[in-house]
Amino acid sequence: MDFGVLLDVIIFVGGLVGCVGTLLGVKYFFDENRMQTIVQRFGARTVRLVVAAIYGLLAVSAGLRLF
């Protein structure tokens, strides 16, 4: 397995797990306490959706290179 392919697999899996983990509220992927200013300004739900979308974009970009 090529090193580039291995990195794409890791990014793809990490993006999928990060997206799902963020939507489920796992503190490891999205810690509201560390983003208090942004959460107070835009709301926890909005910030959580944006973070999940960023993780999703990572998964999509790596998935496009893999498949």
mmCIF file of N, CA, C and O in Angstrom:
data_model
loop_
_atom_site.group_PDB
_atom_site.id
_atom_site.type_symbol
_atom_site.label_atom_id
_atom_site.label_comp_id
_atom_site.label_asym_id
_atom_site.label_seq_id
_atom_site.Cartn_x
_atom_site.Cartn_y
_atom_site.Cartn_z
ATOM 1 N N MET A 1 0.842 -1.171 0.000
ATOM 2 C CA MET A 1 0.000 0.000 0.000
ATOM 3 C C MET A 1 0.894 1.244 0.000
ATOM 4 O O MET A 1 1.836 1.347 0.770
ATOM 5 N N ASP A 2 0.581 2.155 -0.852
ATOM 6 C CA ASP A 2 1.316 3.405 -0.982
ATOM 7 C C ASP A 2 1.039 4.300 0.233
ATOM 8 O O ASP A 2 -0.043 4.262 0.828
ATOM 9 N N PHE A 3 2.013 5.112 0.608
ATOM 10 C CA PHE A 3 1.882 5.992 1.766
ATOM 11 C C PHE A 3 0.759 7.013 1.563
ATOM 12 O O PHE A 3 0.011 7.319 2.500
ATOM 13 N N GLY A 4 0.608 7.528 0.348
ATOM 14 C CA GLY A 4 -0.455 8.488 0.064
ATOM 15 C C GLY A 4 -1.837 7.882 0.225
ATOM 16 O O GLY A 4 -2.766 8.519 0.733
ATOM 17 N N VAL A 5 -1.977 6.643 -0.190
ATOM 18 C CA VAL A 5 -3.254 5.945 -0.046
ATOM 19 C C VAL A 5 -3.562 5.714 1.431
ATOM 20 O O VAL A 5 -4.707 5.869 1.876
ATOM 21 N N LEU A 6 -2.545 5.362 2.186
ATOM 22 C CA LEU A 6 -2.727 5.159 3.623
ATOM 23 C C LEU A 6 -3.181 6.452 4.311
ATOM 24 O O LEU A 6 -4.089 6.432 5.141
ATOM 25 N N LEU A 7 -2.586 7.566 3.937
ATOM 26 C CA LEU A 7 -3.009 8.851 4.508
ATOM 27 C C LEU A 7 -4.449 9.175 4.125
ATOM 28 O O LEU A 7 -5.214 9.683 4.953
ATOM 29 N N ASP A 8 -4.830 8.891 2.874
ATOM 30 C CA ASP A 8 -6.206 9.137 2.455
ATOM 31 C C ASP A 8 -7.192 8.278 3.232
ATOM 32 O O ASP A 8 -8.271 8.742 3.599
ATOM 33 N N VAL A 9 -6.829 7.042 3.494
ATOM 34 C CA VAL A 9 -7.707 6.167 4.281
ATOM 35 C C VAL A 9 -7.860 6.707 5.698
ATOM 36 O O VAL A 9 -8.972 6.750 6.243
ATOM 37 N N ILE A 10 -6.761 7.143 6.302
ATOM 38 C CA ILE A 10 -6.816 7.685 7.661
ATOM 39 C C ILE A 10 -7.665 8.956 7.700
ATOM 40 O O ILE A 10 -8.494 9.138 8.602
ATOM 41 N N ILE A 11 -7.496 9.844 6.725
ATOM 42 C CA ILE A 11 -8.283 11.081 6.678
ATOM 43 C C ILE A 11 -9.752 10.768 6.434
ATOM 44 O O ILE A 11 -10.640 11.373 7.037
ATOM 45 N N PHE A 12 -10.031 9.806 5.560
ATOM 46 C CA PHE A 12 -11.405 9.425 5.259
ATOM 47 C C PHE A 12 -12.110 8.877 6.503
ATOM 48 O O PHE A 12 -13.196 9.328 6.865
ATOM 49 N N VAL A 13 -11.480 7.937 7.173
ATOM 50 C CA VAL A 13 -12.076 7.343 8.376
ATOM 51 C C VAL A 13 -12.185 8.381 9.490
ATOM 52 O O VAL A 13 -13.213 8.474 10.173
ATOM 53 N N GLY A 14 -11.144 9.191 9.662
ATOM 54 C CA GLY A 14 -11.189 10.235 10.681
ATOM 55 C C GLY A 14 -12.283 11.257 10.413
ATOM 56 O O GLY A 14 -12.940 11.730 11.347
ATOM 57 N N GLY A 15 -12.472 11.610 9.163
ATOM 58 C CA GLY A 15 -13.542 12.547 8.812
ATOM 59 C C GLY A 15 -14.921 11.978 9.086
ATOM 60 O O GLY A 15 -15.799 12.665 9.610
ATOM 61 N N LEU A 16 -15.118 10.706 8.743
ATOM 62 C CA LEU A 16 -16.414 10.071 9.009
ATOM 63 C C LEU A 16 -16.687 9.968 10.507
ATOM 64 O O LEU A 16 -17.776 10.318 10.981
ATOM 65 N N VAL A 17 -15.694 9.506 11.243
ATOM 66 C CA VAL A 17 -15.861 9.353 12.689
ATOM 67 C C VAL A 17 -16.043 10.724 13.348
ATOM 68 O O VAL A 17 -16.872 10.892 14.246
ATOM 69 N N GLY A 18 -15.291 11.718 12.892
ATOM 70 C CA GLY A 18 -15.415 13.057 13.445
ATOM 71 C C GLY A 18 -16.775 13.674 13.182
ATOM 72 O O GLY A 18 -17.354 14.328 14.054
ATOM 73 N N CYS A 19 -17.297 13.468 11.992
ATOM 74 C CA CYS A 19 -18.616 14.006 11.642
ATOM 75 C C CYS A 19 -19.696 13.376 12.517
ATOM 76 O O CYS A 19 -20.512 14.078 13.115
ATOM 77 N N VAL A 20 -19.700 12.075 12.612
ATOM 78 C CA VAL A 20 -20.696 11.372 13.425
ATOM 79 C C VAL A 20 -20.511 11.707 14.906
ATOM 80 O O VAL A 20 -21.487 11.969 15.614
ATOM 81 N N GLY A 21 -19.270 11.725 15.361
ATOM 82 C CA GLY A 21 -18.999 12.041 16.762
ATOM 83 C C GLY A 21 -19.433 13.444 17.136
ATOM 84 O O GLY A 21 -19.960 13.678 18.228
ATOM 85 N N THR A 22 -19.233 14.384 16.242
ATOM 86 C CA THR A 22 -19.658 15.758 16.502
ATOM 87 C C THR A 22 -21.169 15.858 16.571
ATOM 88 O O THR A 22 -21.718 16.513 17.447
ATOM 89 N N LEU A 23 -21.852 15.199 15.653
ATOM 90 C CA LEU A 23 -23.312 15.240 15.662
ATOM 91 C C LEU A 23 -23.899 14.553 16.894
ATOM 92 O O LEU A 23 -24.965 14.939 17.374
ATOM 93 N N LEU A 24 -23.214 13.544 17.407
ATOM 94 C CA LEU A 24 -23.682 12.848 18.605
ATOM 95 C C LEU A 24 -23.277 13.557 19.891
ATOM 96 O O LEU A 24 -23.701 13.169 20.972
ATOM 97 N N GLY A 25 -22.434 14.579 19.785
ATOM 98 C CA GLY A 25 -22.049 15.366 20.951
ATOM 99 C C GLY A 25 -20.880 14.809 21.737
ATOM 100 O O GLY A 25 -20.744 15.102 22.922
ATOM 101 N N VAL A 26 -20.026 14.025 21.095
ATOM 102 C CA VAL A 26 -18.851 13.487 21.766
ATOM 103 C C VAL A 26 -17.867 14.625 22.004
ATOM 104 O O VAL A 26 -17.506 15.354 21.080
ATOM 105 N N LYS A 27 -17.456 14.796 23.246
ATOM 106 C CA LYS A 27 -16.614 15.928 23.623
ATOM 107 C C LYS A 27 -15.226 15.865 22.977
ATOM 108 O O LYS A 27 -14.583 16.879 22.786
ATOM 109 N N TYR A 28 -14.780 14.679 22.603
ATOM 110 C CA TYR A 28 -13.470 14.529 21.986
ATOM 111 C C TYR A 28 -13.397 15.259 20.639
ATOM 112 O O TYR A 28 -12.367 15.805 20.272
ATOM 113 N N PHE A 29 -14.486 15.294 19.895
ATOM 114 C CA PHE A 29 -14.499 15.914 18.572
ATOM 115 C C PHE A 29 -14.923 17.371 18.600
ATOM 116 O O PHE A 29 -14.528 18.155 17.752
ATOM 117 N N PHE A 30 -15.778 17.735 19.552
ATOM 118 C CA PHE A 30 -16.264 19.112 19.627
ATOM 119 C C PHE A 30 -16.484 19.467 21.093
ATOM 120 O O PHE A 30 -17.436 19.009 21.720
ATOM 121 N N ASP A 31 -15.605 20.288 21.632
ATOM 122 C CA ASP A 31 -15.674 20.691 23.032
ATOM 123 C C ASP A 31 -16.204 22.124 23.109
ATOM 124 O O ASP A 31 -15.502 23.079 22.768
ATOM 125 N N GLU A 32 -17.447 22.268 23.534
ATOM 126 C CA GLU A 32 -18.069 23.592 23.596
ATOM 127 C C GLU A 32 -17.373 24.515 24.591
ATOM 128 O O GLU A 32 -17.381 25.734 24.415
ATOM 129 N N ASN A 33 -16.764 23.960 25.619
ATOM 130 C CA ASN A 33 -16.094 24.786 26.619
ATOM 131 C C ASN A 33 -14.875 25.509 26.043
ATOM 132 O O ASN A 33 -14.520 26.591 26.510
ATOM 133 N N ARG A 34 -14.246 24.932 25.047
ATOM 134 C CA ARG A 34 -13.069 25.563 24.450
ATOM 135 C C ARG A 34 -13.450 26.575 23.369
ATOM 136 O O ARG A 34 -12.593 27.298 22.874
ATOM 137 N N MET A 35 -14.722 26.611 22.999
ATOM 138 C CA MET A 35 -15.190 27.518 21.950
ATOM 139 C C MET A 35 -16.323 28.400 22.478
ATOM 140 O O MET A 35 -17.273 28.693 21.755
ATOM 141 N N GLN A 36 -16.233 28.839 23.716
ATOM 142 C CA GLN A 36 -17.333 29.558 24.355
ATOM 143 C C GLN A 36 -17.733 30.827 23.619
ATOM 144 O O GLN A 36 -18.915 31.113 23.478
ATOM 145 N N THR A 37 -16.777 31.585 23.142
ATOM 146 C CA THR A 37 -17.091 32.850 22.474
ATOM 147 C C THR A 37 -17.901 32.613 21.208
ATOM 148 O O THR A 37 -18.910 33.282 20.965
ATOM 149 N N ILE A 38 -17.485 31.650 20.419
ATOM 150 C CA ILE A 38 -18.187 31.354 19.173
ATOM 151 C C ILE A 38 -19.550 30.748 19.455
ATOM 152 O O ILE A 38 -20.537 31.090 18.799
ATOM 153 N N VAL A 39 -19.631 29.864 20.442
ATOM 154 C CA VAL A 39 -20.902 29.223 20.784
ATOM 155 C C VAL A 39 -21.896 30.255 21.308
ATOM 156 O O VAL A 39 -23.079 30.211 20.958
ATOM 157 N N GLN A 40 -21.444 31.191 22.120
ATOM 158 C CA GLN A 40 -22.346 32.223 22.633
ATOM 159 C C GLN A 40 -22.842 33.125 21.516
ATOM 160 O O GLN A 40 -23.974 33.592 21.542
ATOM 161 N N ARG A 41 -22.012 33.373 20.526
ATOM 162 C CA ARG A 41 -22.396 34.275 19.449
ATOM 163 C C ARG A 41 -23.333 33.629 18.437
ATOM 164 O O ARG A 41 -24.306 34.236 18.001
ATOM 165 N N PHE A 42 -23.044 32.384 18.046
ATOM 166 C CA PHE A 42 -23.805 31.746 16.982
ATOM 167 C C PHE A 42 -24.732 30.630 17.448
ATOM 168 O O PHE A 42 -25.577 30.188 16.692
ATOM 169 N N GLY A 43 -24.545 30.142 18.645
ATOM 170 C CA GLY A 43 -25.367 29.049 19.157
ATOM 171 C C GLY A 43 -24.659 27.715 19.010
ATOM 172 O O GLY A 43 -23.946 27.470 18.029
ATOM 173 N N ALA A 44 -24.887 26.847 19.973
ATOM 174 C CA ALA A 44 -24.187 25.567 20.006
ATOM 175 C C ALA A 44 -24.569 24.688 18.819
ATOM 176 O O ALA A 44 -23.717 24.026 18.225
ATOM 177 N N ARG A 45 -25.837 24.683 18.458
ATOM 178 C CA ARG A 45 -26.287 23.823 17.353
ATOM 179 C C ARG A 45 -25.662 24.239 16.025
ATOM 180 O O ARG A 45 -25.204 23.398 15.255
ATOM 181 N N THR A 46 -25.609 25.530 15.774
ATOM 182 C CA THR A 46 -25.034 26.021 14.521
ATOM 183 C C THR A 46 -23.551 25.701 14.436
ATOM 184 O O THR A 46 -23.075 25.219 13.409
ATOM 185 N N VAL A 47 -22.838 25.940 15.516
ATOM 186 C CA VAL A 47 -21.398 25.664 15.527
ATOM 187 C C VAL A 47 -21.144 24.170 15.378
ATOM 188 O O VAL A 47 -20.245 23.749 14.649
ATOM 189 N N ARG A 48 -21.957 23.362 16.041
ATOM 190 C CA ARG A 48 -21.802 21.906 15.933
ATOM 191 C C ARG A 48 -22.028 21.442 14.489
ATOM 192 O O ARG A 48 -21.298 20.592 13.975
ATOM 193 N N LEU A 49 -23.016 22.004 13.811
ATOM 194 C CA LEU A 49 -23.275 21.630 12.420
ATOM 195 C C LEU A 49 -22.130 22.055 11.496
ATOM 196 O O LEU A 49 -21.771 21.329 10.569
ATOM 197 N N VAL A 50 -21.555 23.220 11.750
ATOM 198 C CA VAL A 50 -20.434 23.686 10.925
ATOM 199 C C VAL A 50 -19.215 22.792 11.132
ATOM 200 O O VAL A 50 -18.552 22.397 10.165
ATOM 201 N N VAL A 51 -18.938 22.431 12.365
ATOM 202 C CA VAL A 51 -17.798 21.551 12.651
ATOM 203 C C VAL A 51 -18.021 20.179 12.020
ATOM 204 O O VAL A 51 -17.112 19.599 11.425
ATOM 205 N N ALA A 52 -19.244 19.661 12.109
ATOM 206 C CA ALA A 52 -19.557 18.375 11.483
ATOM 207 C C ALA A 52 -19.409 18.462 9.966
ATOM 208 O O ALA A 52 -18.929 17.521 9.330
ATOM 209 N N ALA A 53 -19.790 19.584 9.381
ATOM 210 C CA ALA A 53 -19.639 19.764 7.934
ATOM 211 C C ALA A 53 -18.162 19.797 7.535
ATOM 212 O O ALA A 53 -17.790 19.253 6.484
ATOM 213 N N ILE A 54 -17.332 20.394 8.352
ATOM 214 C CA ILE A 54 -15.895 20.424 8.056
ATOM 215 C C ILE A 54 -15.311 19.014 8.113
ATOM 216 O O ILE A 54 -14.537 18.617 7.233
ATOM 217 N N TYR A 55 -15.685 18.248 9.130
ATOM 218 C CA TYR A 55 -15.250 16.846 9.187
ATOM 219 C C TYR A 55 -15.764 16.084 7.963
ATOM 220 O O TYR A 55 -15.059 15.265 7.381
ATOM 221 N N GLY A 56 -16.996 16.352 7.573
ATOM 222 C CA GLY A 56 -17.565 15.699 6.397
ATOM 223 C C GLY A 56 -16.819 16.050 5.124
ATOM 224 O O GLY A 56 -16.610 15.193 4.254
ATOM 225 N N LEU A 57 -16.408 17.303 4.998
ATOM 226 C CA LEU A 57 -15.631 17.711 3.823
ATOM 227 C C LEU A 57 -14.278 17.004 3.772
ATOM 228 O O LEU A 57 -13.799 16.648 2.688
ATOM 229 N N LEU A 58 -13.667 16.807 4.922
ATOM 230 C CA LEU A 58 -12.422 16.032 4.967
ATOM 231 C C LEU A 58 -12.653 14.611 4.457
ATOM 232 O O LEU A 58 -11.863 14.081 3.676
ATOM 233 N N ALA A 59 -13.741 14.005 4.909
ATOM 234 C CA ALA A 59 -14.053 12.642 4.480
ATOM 235 C C ALA A 59 -14.346 12.586 2.989
ATOM 236 O O ALA A 59 -13.880 11.675 2.288
ATOM 237 N N VAL A 60 -15.071 13.553 2.480
ATOM 238 C CA VAL A 60 -15.408 13.576 1.051
ATOM 239 C C VAL A 60 -14.154 13.788 0.200
ATOM 240 O O VAL A 60 -13.965 13.114 -0.819
ATOM 241 N N SER A 61 -13.313 14.718 0.607
ATOM 242 C CA SER A 61 -12.107 14.992 -0.186
ATOM 243 C C SER A 61 -11.185 13.781 -0.227
ATOM 244 O O SER A 61 -10.624 13.454 -1.266
ATOM 245 N N ALA A 62 -11.029 13.097 0.886
ATOM 246 C CA ALA A 62 -10.196 11.901 0.900
ATOM 247 C C ALA A 62 -10.890 10.764 0.155
ATOM 248 O O ALA A 62 -10.234 9.975 -0.551
ATOM 249 N N GLY A 63 -12.208 10.672 0.296
ATOM 250 C CA GLY A 63 -12.941 9.623 -0.410
ATOM 251 C C GLY A 63 -12.893 9.767 -1.913
ATOM 252 O O GLY A 63 -12.831 8.770 -2.637
ATOM 253 N N LEU A 64 -12.902 10.995 -2.403
ATOM 254 C CA LEU A 64 -12.798 11.208 -3.842
ATOM 255 C C LEU A 64 -11.453 10.739 -4.402
ATOM 256 O O LEU A 64 -11.386 10.232 -5.518
ATOM 257 N N ARG A 65 -10.404 10.906 -3.623
ATOM 258 C CA ARG A 65 -9.085 10.427 -4.067
ATOM 259 C C ARG A 65 -8.976 8.923 -3.978
ATOM 260 O O ARG A 65 -8.230 8.309 -4.737
ATOM 261 N N LEU A 66 -9.717 8.322 -3.019
ATOM 262 C CA LEU A 66 -9.637 6.870 -2.861
ATOM 263 C C LEU A 66 -10.470 6.132 -3.889
ATOM 264 O O LEU A 66 -10.042 5.127 -4.445
ATOM 265 N N PHE A 67 -11.699 6.613 -4.097
ATOM 266 C CA PHE A 67 -12.613 5.887 -4.962
ATOM 267 C C PHE A 67 -12.702 6.592 -6.267
ATOM 268 O O PHE A 67 -13.270 6.587 -7.142
#
